[in-house]
Short mmCIF file of C-alpha atoms in Angstrom, two decimals:
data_model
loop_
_atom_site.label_atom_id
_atom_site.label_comp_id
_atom_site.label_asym_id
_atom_site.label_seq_id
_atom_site.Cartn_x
_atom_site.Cartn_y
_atom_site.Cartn_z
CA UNK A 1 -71.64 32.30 62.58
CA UNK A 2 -74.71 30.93 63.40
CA UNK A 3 -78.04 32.34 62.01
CA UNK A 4 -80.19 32.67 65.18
CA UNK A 5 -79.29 31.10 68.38
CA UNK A 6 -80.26 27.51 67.58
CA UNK A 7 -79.44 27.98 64.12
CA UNK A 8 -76.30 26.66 62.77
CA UNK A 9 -75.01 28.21 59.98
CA UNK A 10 -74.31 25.40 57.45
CA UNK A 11 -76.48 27.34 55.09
CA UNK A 12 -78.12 24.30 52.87
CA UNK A 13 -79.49 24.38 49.18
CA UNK A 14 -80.49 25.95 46.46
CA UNK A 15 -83.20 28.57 46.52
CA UNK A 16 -82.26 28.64 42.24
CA UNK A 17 -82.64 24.89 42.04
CA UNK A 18 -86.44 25.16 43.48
CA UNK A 19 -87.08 28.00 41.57
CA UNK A 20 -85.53 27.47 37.89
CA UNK A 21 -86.55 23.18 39.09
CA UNK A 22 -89.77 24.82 37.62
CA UNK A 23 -88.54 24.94 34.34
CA UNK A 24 -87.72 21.19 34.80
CA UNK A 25 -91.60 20.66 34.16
CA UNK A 26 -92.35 22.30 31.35
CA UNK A 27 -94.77 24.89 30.62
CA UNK A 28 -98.26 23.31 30.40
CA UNK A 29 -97.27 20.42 32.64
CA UNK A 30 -99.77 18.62 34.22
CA UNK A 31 -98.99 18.17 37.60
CA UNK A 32 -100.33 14.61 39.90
CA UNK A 33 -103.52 15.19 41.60
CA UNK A 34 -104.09 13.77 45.30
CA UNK A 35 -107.15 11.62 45.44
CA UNK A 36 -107.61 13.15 49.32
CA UNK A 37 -108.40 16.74 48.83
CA UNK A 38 -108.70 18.44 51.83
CA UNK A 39 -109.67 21.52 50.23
CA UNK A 40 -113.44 21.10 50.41
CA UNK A 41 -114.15 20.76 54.03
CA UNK A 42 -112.50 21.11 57.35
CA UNK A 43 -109.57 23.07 58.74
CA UNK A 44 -108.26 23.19 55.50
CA UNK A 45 -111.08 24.98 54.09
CA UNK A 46 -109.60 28.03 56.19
CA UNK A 47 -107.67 28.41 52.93
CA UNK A 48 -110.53 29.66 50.51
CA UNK A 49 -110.62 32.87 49.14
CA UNK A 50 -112.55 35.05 51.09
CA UNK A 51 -112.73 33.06 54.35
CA UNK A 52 -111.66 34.93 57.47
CA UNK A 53 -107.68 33.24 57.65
CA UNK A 54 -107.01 35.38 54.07
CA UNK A 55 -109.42 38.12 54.74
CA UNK A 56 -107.11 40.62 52.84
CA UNK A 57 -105.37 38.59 51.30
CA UNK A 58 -102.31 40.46 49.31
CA UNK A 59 -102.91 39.25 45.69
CA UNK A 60 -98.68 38.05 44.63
CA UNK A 61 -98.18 40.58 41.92
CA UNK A 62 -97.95 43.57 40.34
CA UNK A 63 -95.27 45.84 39.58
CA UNK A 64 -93.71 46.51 43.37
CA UNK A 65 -92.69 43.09 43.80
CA UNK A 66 -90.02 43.90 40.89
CA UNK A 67 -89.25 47.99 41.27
CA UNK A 68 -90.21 47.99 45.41
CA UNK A 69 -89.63 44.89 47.19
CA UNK A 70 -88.33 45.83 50.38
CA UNK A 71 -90.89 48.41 51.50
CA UNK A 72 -93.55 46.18 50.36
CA UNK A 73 -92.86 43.26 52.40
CA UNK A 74 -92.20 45.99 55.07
CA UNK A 75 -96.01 46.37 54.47
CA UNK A 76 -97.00 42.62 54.58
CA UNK A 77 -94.99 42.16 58.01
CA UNK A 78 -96.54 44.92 59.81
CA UNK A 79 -100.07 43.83 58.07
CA UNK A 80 -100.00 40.23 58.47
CA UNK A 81 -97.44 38.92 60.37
CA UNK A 82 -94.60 36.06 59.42
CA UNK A 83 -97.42 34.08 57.77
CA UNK A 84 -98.65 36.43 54.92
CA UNK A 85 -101.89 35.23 53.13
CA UNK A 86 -101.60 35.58 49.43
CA UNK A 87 -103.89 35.59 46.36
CA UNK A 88 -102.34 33.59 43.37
CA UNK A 89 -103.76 34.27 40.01
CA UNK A 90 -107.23 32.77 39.39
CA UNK A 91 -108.04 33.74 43.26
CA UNK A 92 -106.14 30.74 44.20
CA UNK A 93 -104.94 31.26 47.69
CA UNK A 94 -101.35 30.23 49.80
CA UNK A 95 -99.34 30.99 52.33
CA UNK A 96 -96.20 33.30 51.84
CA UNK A 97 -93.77 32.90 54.74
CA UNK A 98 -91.68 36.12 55.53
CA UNK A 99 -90.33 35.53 58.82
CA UNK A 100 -86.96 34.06 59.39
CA UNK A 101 -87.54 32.14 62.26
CA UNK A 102 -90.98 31.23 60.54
CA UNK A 103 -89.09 29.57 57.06
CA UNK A 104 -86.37 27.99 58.75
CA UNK A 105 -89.33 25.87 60.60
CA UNK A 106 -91.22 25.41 57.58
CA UNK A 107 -87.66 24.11 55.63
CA UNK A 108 -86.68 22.45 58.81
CA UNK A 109 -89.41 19.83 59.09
CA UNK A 110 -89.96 17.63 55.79
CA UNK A 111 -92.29 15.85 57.42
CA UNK A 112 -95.03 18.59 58.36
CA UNK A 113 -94.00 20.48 55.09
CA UNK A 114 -93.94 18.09 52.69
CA UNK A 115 -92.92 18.64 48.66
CA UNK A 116 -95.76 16.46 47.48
CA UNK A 117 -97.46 18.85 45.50
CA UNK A 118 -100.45 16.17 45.24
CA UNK A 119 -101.49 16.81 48.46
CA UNK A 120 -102.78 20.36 47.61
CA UNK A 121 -106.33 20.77 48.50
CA UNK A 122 -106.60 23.77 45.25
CA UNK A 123 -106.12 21.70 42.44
CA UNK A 124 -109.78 20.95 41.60
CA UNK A 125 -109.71 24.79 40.84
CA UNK A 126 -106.31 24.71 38.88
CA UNK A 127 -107.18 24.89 34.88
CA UNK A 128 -104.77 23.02 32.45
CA UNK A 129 -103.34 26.78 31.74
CA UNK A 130 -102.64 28.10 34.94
CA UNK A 131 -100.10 30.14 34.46
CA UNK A 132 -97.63 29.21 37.81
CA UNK A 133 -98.64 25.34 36.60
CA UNK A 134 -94.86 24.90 35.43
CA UNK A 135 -93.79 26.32 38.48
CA UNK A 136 -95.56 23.89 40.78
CA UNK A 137 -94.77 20.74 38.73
CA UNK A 138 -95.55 17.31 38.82
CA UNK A 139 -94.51 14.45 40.44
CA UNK A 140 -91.37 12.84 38.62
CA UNK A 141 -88.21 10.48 39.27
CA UNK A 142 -85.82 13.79 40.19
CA UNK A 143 -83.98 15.52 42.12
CA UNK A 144 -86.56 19.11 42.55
CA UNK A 145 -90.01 16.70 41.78
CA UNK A 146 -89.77 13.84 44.12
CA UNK A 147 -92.89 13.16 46.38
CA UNK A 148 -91.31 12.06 49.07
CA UNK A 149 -88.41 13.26 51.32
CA UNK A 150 -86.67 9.61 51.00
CA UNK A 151 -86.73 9.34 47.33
CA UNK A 152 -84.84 13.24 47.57
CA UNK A 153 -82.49 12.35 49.58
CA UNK A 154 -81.66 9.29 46.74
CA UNK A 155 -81.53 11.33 43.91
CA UNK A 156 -79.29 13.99 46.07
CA UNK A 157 -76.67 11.64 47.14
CA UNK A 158 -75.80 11.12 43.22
CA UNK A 159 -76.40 14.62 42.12
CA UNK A 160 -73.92 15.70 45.08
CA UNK A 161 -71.79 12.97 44.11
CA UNK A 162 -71.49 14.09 40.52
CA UNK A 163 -70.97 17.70 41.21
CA UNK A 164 -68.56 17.01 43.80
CA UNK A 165 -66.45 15.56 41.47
CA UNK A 166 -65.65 18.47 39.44
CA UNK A 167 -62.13 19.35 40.36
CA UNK A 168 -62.13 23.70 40.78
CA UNK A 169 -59.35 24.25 39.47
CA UNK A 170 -60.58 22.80 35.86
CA UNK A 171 -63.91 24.74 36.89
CA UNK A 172 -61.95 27.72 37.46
CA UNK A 173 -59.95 27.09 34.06
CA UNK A 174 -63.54 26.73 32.26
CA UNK A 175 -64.47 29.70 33.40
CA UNK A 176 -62.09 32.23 32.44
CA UNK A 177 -61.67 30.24 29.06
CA UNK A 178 -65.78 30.96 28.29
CA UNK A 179 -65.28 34.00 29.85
CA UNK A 180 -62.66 35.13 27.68
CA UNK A 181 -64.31 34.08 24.78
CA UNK A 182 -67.58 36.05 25.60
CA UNK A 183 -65.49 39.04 26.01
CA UNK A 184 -64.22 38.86 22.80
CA UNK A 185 -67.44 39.32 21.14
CA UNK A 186 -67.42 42.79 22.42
CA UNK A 187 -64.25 43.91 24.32
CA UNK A 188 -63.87 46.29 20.63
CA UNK A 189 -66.69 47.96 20.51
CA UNK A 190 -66.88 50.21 23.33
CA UNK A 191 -70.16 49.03 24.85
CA UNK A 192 -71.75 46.02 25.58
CA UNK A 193 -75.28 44.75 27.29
CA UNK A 194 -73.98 42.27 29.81
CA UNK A 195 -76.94 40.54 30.71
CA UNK A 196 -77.64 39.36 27.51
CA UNK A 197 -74.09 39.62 25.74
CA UNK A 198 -72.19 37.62 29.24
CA UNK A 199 -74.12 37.15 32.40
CA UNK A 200 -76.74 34.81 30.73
CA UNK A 201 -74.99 33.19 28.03
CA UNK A 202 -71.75 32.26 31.05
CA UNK A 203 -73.73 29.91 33.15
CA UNK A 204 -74.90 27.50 30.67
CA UNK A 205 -71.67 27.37 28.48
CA UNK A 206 -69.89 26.36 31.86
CA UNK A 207 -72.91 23.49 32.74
CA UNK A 208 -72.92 22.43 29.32
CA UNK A 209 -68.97 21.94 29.38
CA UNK A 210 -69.24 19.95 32.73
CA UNK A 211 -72.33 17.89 32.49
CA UNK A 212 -70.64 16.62 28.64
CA UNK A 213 -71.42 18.79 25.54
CA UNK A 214 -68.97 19.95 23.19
CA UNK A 215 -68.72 23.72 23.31
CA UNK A 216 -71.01 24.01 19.80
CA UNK A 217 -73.71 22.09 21.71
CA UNK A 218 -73.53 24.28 24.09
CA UNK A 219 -74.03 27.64 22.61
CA UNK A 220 -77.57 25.92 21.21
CA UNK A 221 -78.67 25.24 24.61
CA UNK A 222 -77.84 28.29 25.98
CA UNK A 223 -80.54 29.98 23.33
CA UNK A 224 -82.98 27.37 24.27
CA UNK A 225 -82.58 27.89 27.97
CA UNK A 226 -82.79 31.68 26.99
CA UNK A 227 -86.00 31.70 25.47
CA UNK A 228 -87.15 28.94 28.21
CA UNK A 229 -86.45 31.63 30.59
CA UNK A 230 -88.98 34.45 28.34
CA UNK A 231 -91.65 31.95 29.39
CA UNK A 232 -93.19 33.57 25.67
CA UNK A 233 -94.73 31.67 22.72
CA UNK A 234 -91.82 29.76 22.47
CA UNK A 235 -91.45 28.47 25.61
CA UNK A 236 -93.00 25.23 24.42
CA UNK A 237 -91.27 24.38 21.53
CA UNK A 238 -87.79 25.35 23.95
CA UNK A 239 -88.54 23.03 26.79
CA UNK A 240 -89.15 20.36 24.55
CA UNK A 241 -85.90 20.87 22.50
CA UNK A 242 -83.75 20.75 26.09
CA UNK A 243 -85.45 17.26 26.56
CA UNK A 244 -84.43 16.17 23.56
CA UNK A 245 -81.00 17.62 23.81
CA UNK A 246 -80.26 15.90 27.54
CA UNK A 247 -82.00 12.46 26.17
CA UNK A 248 -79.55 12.14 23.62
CA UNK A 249 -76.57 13.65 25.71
CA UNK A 250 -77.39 10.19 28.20
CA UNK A 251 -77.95 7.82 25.14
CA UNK A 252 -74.68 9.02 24.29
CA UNK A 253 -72.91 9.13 27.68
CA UNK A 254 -74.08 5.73 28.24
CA UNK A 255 -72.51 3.77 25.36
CA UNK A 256 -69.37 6.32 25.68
CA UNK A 257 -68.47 7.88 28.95
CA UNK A 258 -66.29 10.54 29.45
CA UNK A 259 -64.90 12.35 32.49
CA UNK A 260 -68.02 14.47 33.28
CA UNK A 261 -71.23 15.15 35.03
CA UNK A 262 -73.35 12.49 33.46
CA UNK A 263 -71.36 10.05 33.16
CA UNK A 264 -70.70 10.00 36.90
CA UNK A 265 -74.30 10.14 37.46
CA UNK A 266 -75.17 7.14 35.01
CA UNK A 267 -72.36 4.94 36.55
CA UNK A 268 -73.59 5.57 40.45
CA UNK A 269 -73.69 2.83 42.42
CA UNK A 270 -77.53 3.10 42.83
CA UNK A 271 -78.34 2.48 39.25
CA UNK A 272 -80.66 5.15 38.55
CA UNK A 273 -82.23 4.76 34.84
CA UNK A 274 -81.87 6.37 31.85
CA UNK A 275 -84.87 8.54 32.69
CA UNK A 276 -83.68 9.58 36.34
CA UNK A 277 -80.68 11.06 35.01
CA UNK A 278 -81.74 12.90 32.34
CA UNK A 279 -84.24 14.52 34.34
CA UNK A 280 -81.93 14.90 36.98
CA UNK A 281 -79.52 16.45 34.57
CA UNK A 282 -82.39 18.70 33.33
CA UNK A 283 -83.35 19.88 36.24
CA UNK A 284 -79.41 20.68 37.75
CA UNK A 285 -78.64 22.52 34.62
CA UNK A 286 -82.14 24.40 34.63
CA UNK A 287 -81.54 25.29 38.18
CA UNK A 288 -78.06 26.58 38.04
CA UNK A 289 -79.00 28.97 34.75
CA UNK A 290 -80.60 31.60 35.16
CA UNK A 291 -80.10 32.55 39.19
CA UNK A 292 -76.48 32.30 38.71
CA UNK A 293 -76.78 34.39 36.04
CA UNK A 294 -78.52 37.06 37.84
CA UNK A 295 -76.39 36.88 40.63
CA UNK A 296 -73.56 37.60 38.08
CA UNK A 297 -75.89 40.84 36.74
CA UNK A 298 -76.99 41.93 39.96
CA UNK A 299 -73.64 41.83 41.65
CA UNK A 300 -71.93 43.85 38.71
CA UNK A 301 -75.08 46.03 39.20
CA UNK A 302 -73.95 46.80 42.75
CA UNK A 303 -70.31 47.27 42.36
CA UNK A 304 -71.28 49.80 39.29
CA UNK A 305 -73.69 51.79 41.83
CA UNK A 306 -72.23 51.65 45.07
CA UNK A 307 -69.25 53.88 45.90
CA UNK A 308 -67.79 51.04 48.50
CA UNK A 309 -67.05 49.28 45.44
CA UNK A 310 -65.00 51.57 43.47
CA UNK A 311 -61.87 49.63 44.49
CA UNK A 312 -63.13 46.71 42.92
CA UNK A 313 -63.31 48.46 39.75
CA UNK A 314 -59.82 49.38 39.79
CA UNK A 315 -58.46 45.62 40.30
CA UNK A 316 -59.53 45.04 44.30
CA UNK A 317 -60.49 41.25 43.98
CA UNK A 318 -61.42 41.20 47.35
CA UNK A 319 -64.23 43.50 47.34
CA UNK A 320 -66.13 41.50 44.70
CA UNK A 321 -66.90 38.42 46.83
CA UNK A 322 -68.03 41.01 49.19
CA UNK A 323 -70.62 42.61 46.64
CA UNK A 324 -71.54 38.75 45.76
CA UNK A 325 -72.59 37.81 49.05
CA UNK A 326 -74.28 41.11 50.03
CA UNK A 327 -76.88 40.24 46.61
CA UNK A 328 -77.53 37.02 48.70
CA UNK A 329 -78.29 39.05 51.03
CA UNK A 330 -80.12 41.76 49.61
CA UNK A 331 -80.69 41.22 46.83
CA UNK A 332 -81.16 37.84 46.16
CA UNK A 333 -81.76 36.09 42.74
CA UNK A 334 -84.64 33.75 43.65
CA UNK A 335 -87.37 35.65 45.59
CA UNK A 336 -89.85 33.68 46.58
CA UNK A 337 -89.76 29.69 45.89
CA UNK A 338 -92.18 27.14 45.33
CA UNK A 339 -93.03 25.59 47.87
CA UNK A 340 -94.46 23.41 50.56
CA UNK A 341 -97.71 22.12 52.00
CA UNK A 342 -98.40 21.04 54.58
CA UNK A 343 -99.29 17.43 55.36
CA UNK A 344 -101.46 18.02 58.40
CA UNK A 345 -103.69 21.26 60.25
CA UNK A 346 -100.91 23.09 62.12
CA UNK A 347 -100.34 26.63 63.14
CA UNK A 348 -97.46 29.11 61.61
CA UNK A 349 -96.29 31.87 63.09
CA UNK A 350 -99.72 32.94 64.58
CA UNK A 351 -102.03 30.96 61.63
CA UNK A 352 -103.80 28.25 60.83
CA UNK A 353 -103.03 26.31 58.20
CA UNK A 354 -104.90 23.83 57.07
CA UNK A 355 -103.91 20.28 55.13
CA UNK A 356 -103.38 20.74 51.64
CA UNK A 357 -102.18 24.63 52.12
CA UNK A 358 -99.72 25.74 49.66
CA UNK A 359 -96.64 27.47 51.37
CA UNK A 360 -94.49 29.77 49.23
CA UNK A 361 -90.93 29.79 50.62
CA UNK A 362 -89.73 34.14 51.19
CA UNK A 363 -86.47 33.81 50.88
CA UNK A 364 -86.16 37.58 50.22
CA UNK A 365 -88.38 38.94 53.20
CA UNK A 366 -87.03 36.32 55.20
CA UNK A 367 -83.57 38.07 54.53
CA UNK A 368 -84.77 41.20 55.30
CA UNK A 369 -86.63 40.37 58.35
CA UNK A 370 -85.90 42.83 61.79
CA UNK A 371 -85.40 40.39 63.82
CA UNK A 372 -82.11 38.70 62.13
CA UNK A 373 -81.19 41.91 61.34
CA UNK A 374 -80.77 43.26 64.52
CA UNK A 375 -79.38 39.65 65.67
CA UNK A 376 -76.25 40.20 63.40
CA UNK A 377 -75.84 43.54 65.04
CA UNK A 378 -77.74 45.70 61.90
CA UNK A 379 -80.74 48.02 62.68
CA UNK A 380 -83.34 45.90 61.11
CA UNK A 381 -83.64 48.62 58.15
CA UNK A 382 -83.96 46.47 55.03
CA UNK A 383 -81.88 46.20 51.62
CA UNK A 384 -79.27 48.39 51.03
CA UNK A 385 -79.33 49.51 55.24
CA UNK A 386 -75.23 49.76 56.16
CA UNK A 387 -75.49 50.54 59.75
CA UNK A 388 -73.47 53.32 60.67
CA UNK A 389 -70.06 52.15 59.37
CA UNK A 390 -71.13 51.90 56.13
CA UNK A 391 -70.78 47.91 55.51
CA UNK A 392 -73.69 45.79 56.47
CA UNK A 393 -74.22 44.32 59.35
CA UNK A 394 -74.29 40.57 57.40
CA UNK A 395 -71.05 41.15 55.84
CA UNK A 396 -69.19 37.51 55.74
CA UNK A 397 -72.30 35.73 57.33
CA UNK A 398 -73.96 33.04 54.95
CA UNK A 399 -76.66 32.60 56.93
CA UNK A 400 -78.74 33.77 54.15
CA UNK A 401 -81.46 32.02 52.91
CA UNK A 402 -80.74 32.65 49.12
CA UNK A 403 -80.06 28.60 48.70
CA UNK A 404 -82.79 27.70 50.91
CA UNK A 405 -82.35 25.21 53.70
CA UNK A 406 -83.08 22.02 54.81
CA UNK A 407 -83.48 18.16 52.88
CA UNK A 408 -84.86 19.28 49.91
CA UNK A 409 -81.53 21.39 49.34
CA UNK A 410 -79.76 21.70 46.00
CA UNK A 411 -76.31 19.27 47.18
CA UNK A 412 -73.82 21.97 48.43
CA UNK A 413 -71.20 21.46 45.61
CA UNK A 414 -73.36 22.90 43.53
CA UNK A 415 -73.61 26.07 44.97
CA UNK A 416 -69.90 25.97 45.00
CA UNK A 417 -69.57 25.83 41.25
CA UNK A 418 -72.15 28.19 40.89
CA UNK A 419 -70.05 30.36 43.31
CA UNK A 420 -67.09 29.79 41.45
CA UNK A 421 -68.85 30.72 38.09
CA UNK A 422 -70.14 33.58 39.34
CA UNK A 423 -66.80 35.04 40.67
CA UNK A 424 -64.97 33.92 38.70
CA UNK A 425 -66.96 35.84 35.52
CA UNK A 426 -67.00 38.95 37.25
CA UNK A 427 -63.22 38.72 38.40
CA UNK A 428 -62.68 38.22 34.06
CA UNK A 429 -64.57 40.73 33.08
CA UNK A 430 -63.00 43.33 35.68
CA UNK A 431 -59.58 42.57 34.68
CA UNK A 432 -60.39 42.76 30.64
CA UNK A 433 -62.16 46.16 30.87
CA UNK A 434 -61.50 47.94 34.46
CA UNK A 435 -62.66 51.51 33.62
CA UNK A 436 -66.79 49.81 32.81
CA UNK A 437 -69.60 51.81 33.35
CA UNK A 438 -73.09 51.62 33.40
CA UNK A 439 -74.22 53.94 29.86
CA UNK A 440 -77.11 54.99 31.17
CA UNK A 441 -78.57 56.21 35.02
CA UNK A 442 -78.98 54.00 37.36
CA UNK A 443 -82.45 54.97 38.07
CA UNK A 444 -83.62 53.60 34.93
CA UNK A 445 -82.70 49.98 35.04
CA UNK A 446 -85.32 47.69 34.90
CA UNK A 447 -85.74 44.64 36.94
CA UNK A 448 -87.32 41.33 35.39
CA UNK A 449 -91.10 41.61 36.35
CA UNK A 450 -91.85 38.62 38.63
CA UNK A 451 -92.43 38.15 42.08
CA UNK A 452 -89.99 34.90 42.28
CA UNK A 453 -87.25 35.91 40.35
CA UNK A 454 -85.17 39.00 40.38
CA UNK A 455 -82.50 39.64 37.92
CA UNK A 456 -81.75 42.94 35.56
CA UNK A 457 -83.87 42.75 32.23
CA UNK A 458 -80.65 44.76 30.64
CA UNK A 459 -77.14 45.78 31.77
CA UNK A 460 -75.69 48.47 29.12
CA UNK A 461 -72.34 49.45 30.21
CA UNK A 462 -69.27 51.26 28.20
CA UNK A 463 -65.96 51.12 28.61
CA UNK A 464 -62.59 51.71 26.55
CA UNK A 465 -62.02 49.73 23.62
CA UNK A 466 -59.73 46.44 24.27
CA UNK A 467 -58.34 44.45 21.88
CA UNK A 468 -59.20 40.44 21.92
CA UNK A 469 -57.45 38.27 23.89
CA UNK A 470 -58.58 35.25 21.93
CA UNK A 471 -60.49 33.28 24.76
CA UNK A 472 -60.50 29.69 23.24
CA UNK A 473 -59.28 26.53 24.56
#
């Protein structure tokens, strides 16, 4: 199916890589500055705060972004257009881009909308603390922080070559084996919290299998990718000890390879060093973390809150890659992505941007937007809007923008593992305890609080008591 009428639907990337690639800079990074700001004078300067292009600018926080998404980009579409401007903390302003039509031009073009963050005409404004400084990044020798749509491409030919690799039936196998195992932990007790207790802790124990640490390895990193995630106090200290543990992982792989992710990447043809593949490693496994697990928490979420899921519940397999691809949809993991800027004056959707603007990728809004809505046959009504036959209008089209599109894509096998990880962890934990339910009302489950990211802070469900199944290899 194709996404508008000269859009194919080979949906491309990773909206999680671009947004957990953050991670992959560390908190307190100091990103590259350009030595050509174009922030001071000129077109560009249409981007200060105040001037006329962000008169009204809607400042990208605050509590509705996390508890009222939908009706607030309602808001900023009938406000502002496609081309929302935006107030980042410290009165910084960017672009957000809501409109469908609108993002697939900006992802479409890598040479108009360029990832070189140094061209950003803000950074003489940008104090060492910023607080989205980790999410913008610096210019590195990886897969999510390359300046340059060539050296991408490079480091996403062996990235795609190493994930593609990874036979799904072992994947598969993984999966329900560290599925099982998480289970165990609480299938006896009645109750469980299963963003913290499974959807979380799944993800990483699968990466860390495939990319080449032993299982006790991997239960470490998944705590440091945890608290990574808190972005708190010991954020820090976290990033630094997932350096440390994917240095030594390619010291190791490199005087003993095995049959797994980094080895592949350190014996590609292109002879990327040491460094390259340990950030590229970083960055893959950051990426695929903590999206996948929220698509794991948010799809549960759906299937224990929706009545069209109740078969699914009782042992309907099919319905749960259903609920899975409505979240991408609807409700999708990475909300708004970092980002773009654009490499010459240019107009979007009705504005003018200037060289040096910062564009923030909408994947969510972009979902949502009327016009592909009512394209796919919907009314155009938002998240959560059925039609009249109550199944959505998008049900079975990918032409979603929850992995982003375009070259700077995440390589399409790895949103298949993280498909299969996904699905296959909710298929597990369906057949080990069918009668779960959530333990408290719906109403009163609390969404992370961020603008970019949207995953369930907790997930308390109860079910009957099951004994263990013993889920080790």
């Amino acid at each position: 199916m194709t996404p508008t009428p000269e859009d194919q639907a080979a949906r491309e990337g990773s909206g999680a890589a671009e947004a957990q690639g953050a991670q992959g800079a560390g908190p307190g990074a100091e990103p590259a500055r350009s030595t050509e700001s174009a922030g001071a004078s000129g077109p560009a300067a249409a981007t200060e705060a105040g001037c006329p292009a962000h008169a009204g600018a809607v400042p990208l926080g605050g509590p509705r972004f996390h508890t009222d998404p939908r009706d607030l980009y309602r808001e900023m579409r009938r406000d502002h257009g496609p081309v929302v401007p935006v107030e980042l903390p410290g009165d910084i302003p960017a672009w957000l881009v809501i409109g469908y039509r609108e993002l697939h031009q900006v992802t479409s073009d890598p040479d108009l909308f360029v990832r070189d963050r140094g061209l950003w005409n803000q950074w003489e404004k940008i104090p060492s603390d910023w607080p989205l400084l980790p999410m913008v990044g610096q210019v590195m020798p990886s897969i999510h922080f390359t300046a340059s749509a060539a050296d991408h491409r490079r480091h996403a030919v062996m990235v795609g070559a190493a994930l593609e690799s990874v036979d799904p039936f072992d994947l598969r196998r993984h999966c329900e084996q560290l599925a099982d195992r998480l289970i165990d932990s609480f299938c006896s007790r009645g109750n469980a919290e299963l963003v913290g207790d499974y959807a979380v802790p799944l993800p990483v124990l699968v990466l860390a299998r495939l990319i080449g640490f032993p299982d006790a390895e991997g239960r470490q990193l998944a705590q440091v990718l945890n608290e990574l995630a808190d972005g708190g106090p010991g954020a820090l200290k976290a990033y630094e000890t997932f350096v440390g543990h994917m240095t030594r992982l390619v010291a190791e792989k490199r005087l003993t390879p095995g049959q797994d992710v980094a080895s592949r990447m350190l014996a590609d043809p292109m002879h990327f060093t040491d460094e390259e593949v340990m950030l590229d490693l970083k960055d893959t496994t950051a990426a695929g973390f903590l999206p996948t697990a929220d698509w794991i928490g948010n799809s549960i979420r759906l299937m224990l809150t929706d009545d069209r899921f109740a078969a699914a519940l009782g042992g309907g397999r099919h319905s749960v890659g259903q609920a899975m691809n409505e979240v991408l949809w609807e409700d999708t993991p990475t909300q708004i992505l970092v980002g773009r800027w654009a490499a010459r004056d240019t107009q979007l959707g009705g504005r003018p941007v200037g060289a040096g603007d910062l564009l923030l990728l909408g994947l969510a809004a972009a979902n949502d937007d009327p016009e592909i809505k009512q394209a796919l046959g919907g009314t155009g009504g938002g998240y959560g809007d059925h039609g009249g036959g109550g199944v959505p209008a998008q049900a079975g089209n990918s032409a979603h923008f929850a992995f982003s599109y375009g070259d700077f894509r995440c390589p399409f096998p790895a949103q298949e593992i993280a498909e299969i990880i996904a699905r296959t962890g909710i298929e597990v934990l369906l057949d080990r305890l069918p009668d779960l339910d959530l333990s408290v009302p719906a109403r009163t489950l609390v969404r992370r609080p961020s603008p970019f990211l949207r995953g369930m802070t907790a997930l308390p469900v109860t079910f009957t008591p099951v004994r263990a199944a013993g889920g080790h290899p």
